[in-house]
Coordinates of C-alpha atoms in Angstrom, one line a residue:
Chain Z
M1 CA -45.6 184.6 160.2
I2 CA -43.8 185.4 163.4
P3 CA -40.1 185.4 164.3
I4 CA -39.1 182.9 167.0
R5 CA -35.4 183.7 167.4
D6 CA -32.3 184.9 165.6
E7 CA -28.8 183.6 165.3
N8 CA -27.2 186.8 166.5
P9 CA -25.5 186.4 169.9
N10 CA -25.1 189.5 172.0
N11 CA -21.9 191.0 173.3
E12 CA -23.7 192.6 176.2
T13 CA -26.7 191.9 178.4
P14 CA -29.6 193.9 176.9
F15 CA -30.8 195.5 180.1
I16 CA -33.1 198.0 178.4
T17 CA -34.8 195.4 176.2
Y18 CA -35.4 193.3 179.3
G19 CA -36.6 196.5 181.1
L20 CA -39.0 197.4 178.3
L21 CA -40.4 193.9 178.2
G22 CA -40.9 194.0 182.0
L23 CA -42.4 197.5 181.9
N24 CA -44.9 196.6 179.2
V25 CA -46.0 193.5 181.1
L26 CA -46.3 195.4 184.4
V27 CA -48.3 198.2 182.7
W28 CA -50.6 195.6 181.2
I29 CA -51.2 193.9 184.5
F30 CA -51.3 196.8 186.9
V31 CA -52.6 199.7 184.7
Q32 CA -54.7 197.8 182.3
G33 CA -56.0 195.1 184.6
A34 CA -54.5 192.4 182.4
G35 CA -57.4 193.0 180.0
F36 CA -60.1 192.4 182.5
G37 CA -62.9 194.7 183.7
T38 CA -63.2 198.3 182.7
S39 CA -59.5 199.1 183.2
L40 CA -58.6 198.1 179.7
E41 CA -61.0 200.5 178.0
S42 CA -60.4 203.3 180.4
S43 CA -56.6 203.0 180.1
I44 CA -56.7 203.0 176.3
C45 CA -58.8 206.1 176.3
E46 CA -56.8 207.8 179.0
Y47 CA -53.2 207.0 177.8
G48 CA -53.8 206.1 174.1
F49 CA -52.7 208.5 171.4
I50 CA -55.6 210.3 169.7
S51 CA -54.8 212.2 166.6
Q52 CA -57.5 214.8 166.8
D53 CA -56.3 215.7 170.4
L54 CA -52.8 216.4 169.2
F55 CA -53.7 218.2 165.9
G56 CA -56.8 219.9 167.3
T57 CA -58.9 218.6 164.5
S58 CA -62.5 217.7 164.8
G59 CA -64.1 214.4 164.2
A60 CA -66.1 211.7 165.9
A61 CA -64.7 210.9 169.3
V62 CA -65.0 207.5 170.8
C63 CA -63.4 208.3 174.2
P64 CA -64.3 210.7 176.9
P65 CA -61.8 213.6 177.2
S66 CA -58.5 212.4 178.5
S67 CA -56.5 214.1 181.2
T68 CA -53.2 213.0 179.6
P69 CA -51.7 215.9 177.5
P70 CA -51.6 214.8 173.9
A71 CA -47.8 215.2 173.7
L72 CA -47.4 212.9 176.7
S73 CA -49.8 210.4 175.1
L74 CA -47.2 210.0 172.3
F75 CA -45.1 208.2 175.0
S76 CA -47.7 206.7 177.2
S77 CA -49.5 205.0 174.3
M78 CA -46.5 202.9 173.5
F79 CA -46.8 201.1 176.8
M80 CA -50.5 200.3 176.5
H81 CA -51.9 197.3 174.6
G82 CA -55.3 196.3 173.3
G83 CA -55.3 192.6 174.4
W84 CA -53.2 189.6 175.4
M85 CA -52.3 188.7 171.8
H86 CA -51.4 192.3 171.0
L87 CA -49.0 192.4 174.0
L88 CA -47.5 188.9 173.5
G89 CA -46.9 189.5 169.8
N90 CA -45.2 192.8 170.4
M91 CA -43.1 191.4 173.2
L92 CA -42.0 188.5 171.0
F93 CA -40.7 190.9 168.3
L94 CA -39.0 193.0 170.9
W95 CA -37.4 190.0 172.4
V96 CA -36.0 188.7 169.1
F97 CA -34.8 192.0 167.6
G98 CA -34.3 194.5 170.5
D99 CA -31.3 192.9 172.1
N100 CA -29.1 193.2 169.1
V101 CA -30.1 196.7 168.3
E102 CA -29.3 197.6 171.9
D103 CA -26.0 195.9 171.4
S104 CA -25.2 198.1 168.5
M105 CA -25.6 201.4 170.3
G106 CA -25.4 200.9 174.1
H107 CA -28.1 200.9 176.7
L108 CA -29.0 204.5 177.2
R109 CA -28.9 205.3 173.4
F110 CA -31.2 202.4 172.7
L111 CA -33.8 203.6 175.2
V112 CA -33.8 207.0 173.5
F113 CA -33.9 205.3 170.1
Y114 CA -36.9 203.2 171.1
L115 CA -38.8 206.2 172.5
I116 CA -38.1 208.4 169.5
G117 CA -39.2 205.5 167.3
G118 CA -42.5 205.2 169.2
V119 CA -43.1 208.9 168.8
I120 CA -42.3 208.8 165.1
A121 CA -44.7 205.9 164.7
A122 CA -47.5 207.6 166.5
L123 CA -47.0 210.8 164.5
S124 CA -47.0 208.8 161.3
Q125 CA -50.3 207.3 162.1
G126 CA -51.5 210.7 163.2
F127 CA -50.5 212.4 159.9
A128 CA -52.2 209.5 158.0
D129 CA -55.5 210.3 159.7
P130 CA -55.4 213.6 161.6
Q131 CA -59.1 213.6 162.2
S132 CA -59.2 210.2 163.9
G133 CA -60.7 210.1 167.4
I134 CA -59.7 206.5 167.8
P135 CA -57.1 205.9 170.5
M136 CA -53.9 204.2 169.2
V137 CA -52.0 202.0 171.7
G138 CA -49.2 199.5 171.4
A139 CA -45.4 199.1 171.4
S140 CA -45.5 198.0 167.8
G141 CA -44.5 201.4 166.3
A142 CA -41.5 201.6 168.5
I143 CA -40.7 198.0 167.8
G144 CA -41.1 198.7 164.1
C145 CA -38.3 201.3 164.6
V146 CA -36.2 198.6 166.3
M147 CA -36.9 196.3 163.3
G148 CA -35.9 199.0 160.8
G149 CA -32.7 199.5 162.7
Y150 CA -32.1 195.7 162.8
L151 CA -32.5 195.5 159.0
M152 CA -29.9 198.2 158.5
L153 CA -27.5 196.6 161.0
Y154 CA -27.8 192.9 160.6
P155 CA -29.5 192.2 157.2
K156 CA -28.0 188.7 156.7
V157 CA -28.5 187.3 160.1
K158 CA -30.6 184.1 160.0
V159 CA -34.0 184.5 161.7
T160 CA -36.1 181.5 162.5
I161 CA -39.8 182.2 161.7
A162 CA -42.9 180.2 162.3
V163 CA -45.6 180.1 159.7
F164 CA -49.0 179.1 160.9
F165 CA -51.8 177.4 158.9
F166 CA -54.8 176.8 161.2
I167 CA -53.4 174.4 163.9
L168 CA -50.3 173.5 161.8
F169 CA -47.1 175.5 161.8
W170 CA -43.7 175.2 160.2
T171 CA -40.4 176.9 161.0
F172 CA -38.0 178.3 158.5
R173 CA -34.6 180.0 158.8
V174 CA -34.5 183.1 156.6
P175 CA -32.2 186.1 156.3
A176 CA -33.4 189.1 158.3
Y177 CA -33.8 191.2 155.1
L178 CA -36.3 188.7 153.8
M179 CA -38.3 188.5 157.0
L180 CA -38.3 192.2 157.7
G181 CA -38.7 193.1 154.0
Y182 CA -41.8 190.9 153.9
W183 CA -43.1 192.4 157.1
I184 CA -42.7 196.0 156.0
G185 CA -44.1 195.2 152.6
V186 CA -47.3 193.8 154.3
Q187 CA -47.5 196.9 156.5
L188 CA -47.3 199.2 153.5
L189 CA -49.8 197.3 151.4
S190 CA -52.2 197.0 154.3
G191 CA -51.8 200.7 155.1
L192 CA -52.7 201.5 151.5
A193 CA -55.6 199.0 151.4
T194 CA -57.1 199.7 154.8
S195 CA -59.2 202.6 155.8
T196 CA -57.9 204.2 159.0
A197 CA -61.3 205.3 160.0
G198 CA -62.5 202.1 161.3
G199 CA -59.7 201.3 163.8
G200 CA -57.8 198.1 163.8
V201 CA -54.1 197.7 163.2
A202 CA -52.1 201.0 162.9
F203 CA -50.2 200.0 159.8
W204 CA -48.9 203.6 159.2
A205 CA -47.5 203.6 162.7
H206 CA -45.6 200.3 161.9
F207 CA -44.5 201.7 158.6
G208 CA -43.4 205.1 160.0
G209 CA -41.6 203.5 162.9
F210 CA -39.8 201.1 160.6
V211 CA -38.6 203.8 158.2
G212 CA -37.7 206.0 161.2
G213 CA -35.6 203.2 162.6
C214 CA -33.8 202.7 159.3
I215 CA -32.8 206.4 159.3
L216 CA -32.3 206.9 163.0
V217 CA -30.0 203.9 163.4
Y218 CA -27.3 205.8 161.4
F219 CA -27.2 208.4 164.1
F220 CA -27.5 206.1 167.0
K221 CA -25.2 203.1 166.2
D222 CA -21.9 203.0 167.9
K223 CA -19.0 202.2 165.5
E224 CA -16.9 200.9 168.3
L225 CA -19.5 198.4 169.4
L226 CA -20.2 197.3 165.9
A227 CA -16.6 196.9 165.0
N228 CA -16.7 194.0 167.4
H229 CA -19.9 192.6 166.2
R230 CA -19.6 189.4 164.3
Y231 CA -22.8 189.8 162.2
Y232 CA -22.8 193.4 161.4
G233 CA -23.4 194.5 157.8
W234 CA -23.8 192.8 154.5
S235 CA -20.5 191.0 154.3
D236 CA -20.5 187.3 154.8
T237 CA -20.2 186.5 158.5
R238 CA -16.7 185.3 159.4
A239 CA -15.0 184.5 162.6
E240 CA -13.1 187.6 163.9
E241 CA -9.8 185.8 164.0
S242 CA -10.1 185.0 160.3
I243 CA -8.8 188.5 159.4
W244 CA -5.4 187.1 160.2
D245 CA -5.7 184.7 157.3
D246 CA -5.0 187.7 155.0
P247 CA -1.2 187.6 154.3
R248 CA -1.1 191.4 154.7
N249 CA -2.1 191.0 158.3
R250 CA 0.6 188.6 159.2
Q251 CA 4.2 189.1 160.2
Chain R
M1 CA 31.9 161.6 183.2
S2 CA 29.6 161.0 186.2
F3 CA 27.4 163.7 187.6
D4 CA 24.5 164.0 189.9
I5 CA 21.3 165.9 189.4
V6 CA 20.1 167.6 192.7
P7 CA 17.6 170.2 193.6
F8 CA 18.9 173.7 193.3
E9 CA 19.9 175.4 196.6
Q10 CA 20.9 179.0 197.3
S11 CA 24.4 177.8 198.0
H12 CA 24.7 176.9 194.3
L13 CA 23.7 180.4 193.2
G14 CA 27.2 181.9 192.8
D15 CA 28.5 179.0 190.6
V16 CA 25.3 178.8 188.6
I17 CA 25.3 182.6 187.8
D18 CA 29.0 182.3 186.8
L19 CA 28.3 179.5 184.4
I20 CA 25.4 181.3 182.8
T21 CA 27.4 184.5 182.6
L22 CA 30.1 182.7 180.6
H23 CA 27.4 182.2 177.9
D24 CA 25.5 185.4 178.2
E25 CA 26.0 188.3 180.6
D26 CA 22.5 189.6 180.3
D27 CA 21.1 186.2 181.1
G28 CA 23.4 185.9 184.1
E29 CA 22.1 189.1 185.5
A30 CA 18.5 188.2 184.9
A31 CA 19.0 184.7 186.2
E32 CA 20.5 186.0 189.4
Y33 CA 17.5 188.3 190.0
D34 CA 15.1 185.4 189.2
L35 CA 16.8 182.6 191.2
K36 CA 17.5 184.7 194.2
G37 CA 13.8 185.1 194.7
D38 CA 12.6 181.5 194.0
V39 CA 14.6 178.3 193.6
E40 CA 11.6 176.0 193.4
D41 CA 11.5 173.5 190.5
H42 CA 15.1 174.0 189.5
W43 CA 17.9 171.5 189.5
V44 CA 21.7 171.5 189.0
A45 CA 24.1 168.9 187.7
L46 CA 27.0 168.4 190.1
V47 CA 30.4 167.2 189.1
D48 CA 32.7 166.7 192.1
G49 CA 30.2 168.7 194.1
S50 CA 30.3 171.7 191.9
P51 CA 27.4 172.9 189.7
V52 CA 28.2 172.5 186.0
G53 CA 24.6 172.6 184.6
I54 CA 21.3 174.2 185.5
S55 CA 17.8 173.7 184.4
G56 CA 14.3 174.1 185.7
Y57 CA 10.8 175.2 184.9
R58 CA 8.3 177.8 185.9
K59 CA 4.6 177.2 186.0
V60 CA 2.6 179.8 184.2
P61 CA -0.2 181.2 186.5
S62 CA -3.8 181.1 185.3
T63 CA -3.1 178.2 182.9
D64 CA -4.1 174.6 182.9
G65 CA -0.7 173.1 183.6
T66 CA 1.5 175.2 181.3
A67 CA 5.2 175.6 182.1
Y68 CA 8.1 177.4 180.7
L69 CA 11.6 175.9 180.7
S70 CA 13.7 178.1 182.8
W71 CA 17.5 178.9 182.7
T72 CA 19.1 175.9 181.0
Y73 CA 22.9 176.1 180.7
V74 CA 25.9 173.8 180.9
H75 CA 29.4 175.0 181.7
P76 CA 31.4 175.4 178.5
N77 CA 34.0 173.0 179.8
H78 CA 31.3 170.3 180.3
T79 CA 29.4 170.4 177.0
N80 CA 29.1 167.4 174.8
Q81 CA 29.1 165.1 177.9
G82 CA 25.4 164.4 178.0
I83 CA 24.8 166.7 180.9
G84 CA 22.5 169.1 179.1
R85 CA 20.4 166.3 177.7
S86 CA 20.2 164.5 181.0
I87 CA 19.2 167.5 183.1
L88 CA 16.7 168.7 180.4
N89 CA 15.0 165.3 180.3
Y90 CA 15.0 165.2 184.1
V91 CA 13.3 168.6 184.3
I92 CA 10.7 167.6 181.7
G93 CA 10.0 164.4 183.6
E94 CA 9.6 166.4 186.9
S95 CA 7.4 168.9 185.3
R96 CA 5.2 166.2 183.7
S97 CA 4.8 164.3 187.0
S98 CA 3.9 167.6 188.8
G99 CA 0.9 168.0 186.5
S100 CA 2.2 170.1 183.6
N101 CA 0.4 169.5 180.4
K102 CA 2.5 171.6 178.1
M103 CA 6.0 173.1 178.2
F104 CA 7.5 175.9 176.2
V105 CA 11.0 177.2 175.8
K106 CA 12.1 180.6 174.5
V107 CA 15.3 180.7 172.4
S108 CA 17.2 183.6 170.9
N109 CA 18.8 183.1 167.5
Y110 CA 21.7 185.4 168.5
D111 CA 25.0 183.8 167.4
D112 CA 28.2 185.1 168.9
G113 CA 30.2 182.5 166.9
S114 CA 29.9 179.8 169.6
N115 CA 27.0 178.1 167.8
V116 CA 25.1 178.2 171.2
Y117 CA 21.8 178.8 169.3
Q118 CA 22.1 175.8 167.0
F119 CA 23.3 173.7 169.9
G120 CA 20.4 174.7 172.0
M121 CA 17.8 174.2 169.2
K122 CA 19.3 170.7 168.5
L123 CA 19.1 169.8 172.2
Y124 CA 15.5 171.0 172.6
E125 CA 14.3 169.4 169.4
S126 CA 15.9 166.1 170.4
A127 CA 14.0 166.3 173.7
G128 CA 10.7 166.7 171.8
F129 CA 10.2 170.4 171.5
R130 CA 8.9 171.8 168.2
E131 CA 9.0 175.4 166.9
E132 CA 5.6 177.1 167.3
L133 CA 6.4 180.7 166.5
T134 CA 9.2 183.2 165.8
N135 CA 9.0 186.8 167.0
L136 CA 11.2 188.5 164.5
D137 CA 13.5 191.3 165.9
F138 CA 12.3 190.5 169.4
Y139 CA 15.5 191.1 171.4
D140 CA 17.0 193.5 168.9
V141 CA 17.0 194.2 165.2
G142 CA 18.0 190.9 163.6
E143 CA 17.8 188.9 166.9
D144 CA 14.6 186.9 167.0
Q145 CA 12.8 185.0 169.7
I146 CA 11.9 181.4 168.8
I147 CA 9.3 179.7 171.0
L148 CA 9.2 175.9 171.0
G149 CA 6.5 173.8 172.6
M150 CA 6.0 170.3 173.7
E151 CA 2.8 168.5 174.8
L152 CA 3.6 166.7 178.0
D153 CA 0.2 165.0 178.2
T154 CA -0.2 163.5 174.8
S155 CA -3.5 161.8 175.7
R156 CA -5.2 165.2 175.6
S157 CA -7.5 165.7 172.6
D158 CA -8.9 169.0 171.3
P159 CA -12.2 170.0 172.8
T160 CA -15.1 170.2 170.4
E161 CA -16.1 173.7 171.4
V162 CA -14.3 176.5 173.2
K163 CA -16.5 179.2 174.7
D164 CA -15.6 182.7 173.6
E165 CA -15.3 185.5 176.2
R166 CA -16.0 189.1 175.6
P167 CA -14.6 191.0 178.6
T168 CA -14.0 194.7 178.7
I169 CA -10.2 195.0 178.4
R170 CA -8.5 198.2 179.3
F171 CA -4.8 199.0 179.0
D172 CA -3.2 200.3 182.0
G173 CA 0.4 200.7 181.1
I174 CA 3.4 200.0 178.8
F175 CA 6.7 198.4 179.7
N176 CA 9.9 197.6 178.1
I177 CA 10.4 193.8 177.8
A178 CA 13.3 192.6 179.9
E179 CA 16.5 191.7 177.9
T180 CA 15.3 193.5 174.8
E181 CA 16.4 196.6 173.0
G182 CA 13.3 198.8 172.5
A183 CA 10.7 196.0 172.6
Y184 CA 7.6 196.9 174.5
T185 CA 4.4 195.3 175.6
F186 CA 1.2 196.7 177.2
S187 CA -0.3 195.7 180.5
W188 CA -4.0 195.4 180.6
N189 CA -6.7 194.4 182.9
V190 CA -10.2 193.0 182.7
Q191 CA -13.0 195.3 183.9
K192 CA -16.6 194.6 184.8
N193 CA -18.6 195.8 181.8
P194 CA -19.7 199.3 182.5
L195 CA -23.3 200.4 181.9
F196 CA -22.2 203.5 180.0
G197 CA -19.2 204.5 177.9
P198 CA -16.8 202.2 176.0
R199 CA -17.6 198.6 176.7
S200 CA -15.2 196.8 174.6
F201 CA -11.5 196.6 173.6
T202 CA -11.0 199.6 171.3
V203 CA -8.6 200.7 168.7
Q204 CA -8.2 204.0 170.7
D205 CA -6.7 201.9 173.6
L206 CA -4.1 200.6 171.2
Y207 CA -3.3 204.0 169.8
T208 CA -2.9 205.4 173.3
G209 CA -0.4 202.6 174.0
L210 CA 1.4 203.0 170.7
R211 CA 1.8 206.8 171.2
A212 CA 3.2 206.1 174.7
V213 CA 5.7 203.6 173.3
N214 CA 6.6 206.1 170.5
E215 CA 7.3 208.9 173.1
D216 CA 9.4 206.4 175.0
G217 CA 11.6 205.7 171.9
G218 CA 10.3 202.2 171.5
R219 CA 11.2 200.2 168.4
I220 CA 8.5 197.4 168.4
V221 CA 5.5 196.3 170.4
F222 CA 4.5 192.7 171.1
L223 CA 1.1 191.7 172.5
T224 CA -0.4 188.4 173.3
F225 CA -4.0 187.4 173.9
P226 CA -5.9 184.2 174.5
S227 CA -7.5 182.9 171.4
N228 CA -11.0 182.9 172.8
L229 CA -11.3 186.8 172.9
P230 CA -13.0 187.6 169.6
L231 CA -13.2 191.3 170.4
V232 CA -9.5 191.9 170.2
H233 CA -9.0 191.1 166.5
K234 CA -10.5 193.9 164.6
P235 CA -9.0 196.7 166.8
L236 CA -5.6 195.0 166.6
Q237 CA -5.8 194.8 162.8
E238 CA -7.1 198.4 162.6
A239 CA -4.2 199.7 164.6
G240 CA -1.7 198.0 162.3
F241 CA -0.8 194.9 164.4
K242 CA 0.3 191.8 162.5
Y243 CA -0.3 188.3 163.5
V244 CA 2.8 186.4 164.4
G245 CA 1.5 183.0 165.4
S246 CA 0.0 181.0 168.3
L247 CA 1.2 178.9 171.1
K248 CA -1.1 176.0 170.9
N249 CA -3.1 175.0 174.1
Y250 CA -1.2 177.6 176.1
F251 CA -4.0 178.6 178.5
E252 CA -5.9 175.4 178.3
L253 CA -6.8 172.7 175.8
G254 CA -8.2 174.6 172.8
I255 CA -7.2 178.1 174.1
D256 CA -4.0 179.2 172.4
E257 CA -1.9 182.3 173.1
M258 CA -2.0 184.5 170.0
H259 CA 1.0 186.7 169.4
F260 CA 0.9 190.1 167.6
V261 CA 3.5 192.6 166.6
H262 CA 3.5 196.3 165.7
R263 CA 6.7 197.9 164.3
M264 CA 6.9 201.6 165.2
E265 CA 7.5 203.9 162.2
T266 CA 10.9 205.3 162.1

């Protein structure tokens, strides 16, 4: 199940969302060799986040020692990806949800929100398995933070999702709280059901980033910007000018 | 009685100001200032070579063919002779043929006992104008401004969709509305959206303006906005503005001029 688009027009051009999309793609192409050759593996080992490096724990290492300080890898890991599908999937989620969250807080604040979300996500995964020597990469933790923020800001916005079944797919329009609620539920259950030792999807990063986003958004959102946002909150969406229908607001 | 309708010339100014002053001194003063600067699109009715009636229109900039009816007066000695109706219809016809799509006229309900208000309303309504909104206490307490409108191009039909715009609006001043006692409005400009800082029309902007009006001893504030600016509504409502009404298709077909009022606390 993937989101295709939302019915939530922006007030402003989402420069940071576009910038993050571009940066992730550029890093994928120029740092990770677009997944070809040895660049992919070496970049993941060099810039990925490795729990045991940060926490100083011991365990089986799968990478040679990295020259990137562990604290810096909290940031660098969120711009690395493990494959084309990993990159494309993350960028699609960022494309759909990032612009409106940026709209709610302004450009610079959104950049900080995104980066803090990525760090929270990496730390969540780290705390879930401090001995892990497996490098974690991907923007999905930071994007999980964006999705958490989106849920808090625009729960009733209609999101068009595509559901695949082999070569068939269907699209549905569902409220954001259903789509995001389902997504975070899957992350939580998968995190509980999956061993972190073997690698794979960093469900705890997704979960931590998402919960972090739900909380952080209260500190980052800009009331002034949201006062003008048509689809903010749980109330039924109405045209702005309809507030004048209330006799108390009329001469 | 026979009369001629001819384009207004500066040589008519003295007589015209005199006849307007006979009705309303303030209007006479304001008309002199206005007509001295620009006589275009104004006509006078001449009886024996002397002006006994005046009317005209002013195009509203940045609109799609909207015009306001300008000073329209008939000398008290020549009322009820069909002069007012003739010159008004003449002006409406001229405005229509010059490309105007809609015409408005502002009327005061002030009554000095001469029934000029009822007379004017009857004249405008018989010409096809219809009341669109009333700004209560506009000129002074108890003296309202009534705005009437008339579609000049009746073949126009409402567009199916009007595109909303979300510019960054910033207030840059307040000013006392001419010919009123203590009525103010704000001037504002549209800025390019800044990367940082406030990016939208805010309630703080409104409070700043209201404080300034209060310090100036203002009584009431009137604001107008195009109907396709969705960002203005919530801040206006939060700052205590009330919706008065809209002038339909003022800016262009489908984009009205919305009127709001805020009464200063006394």
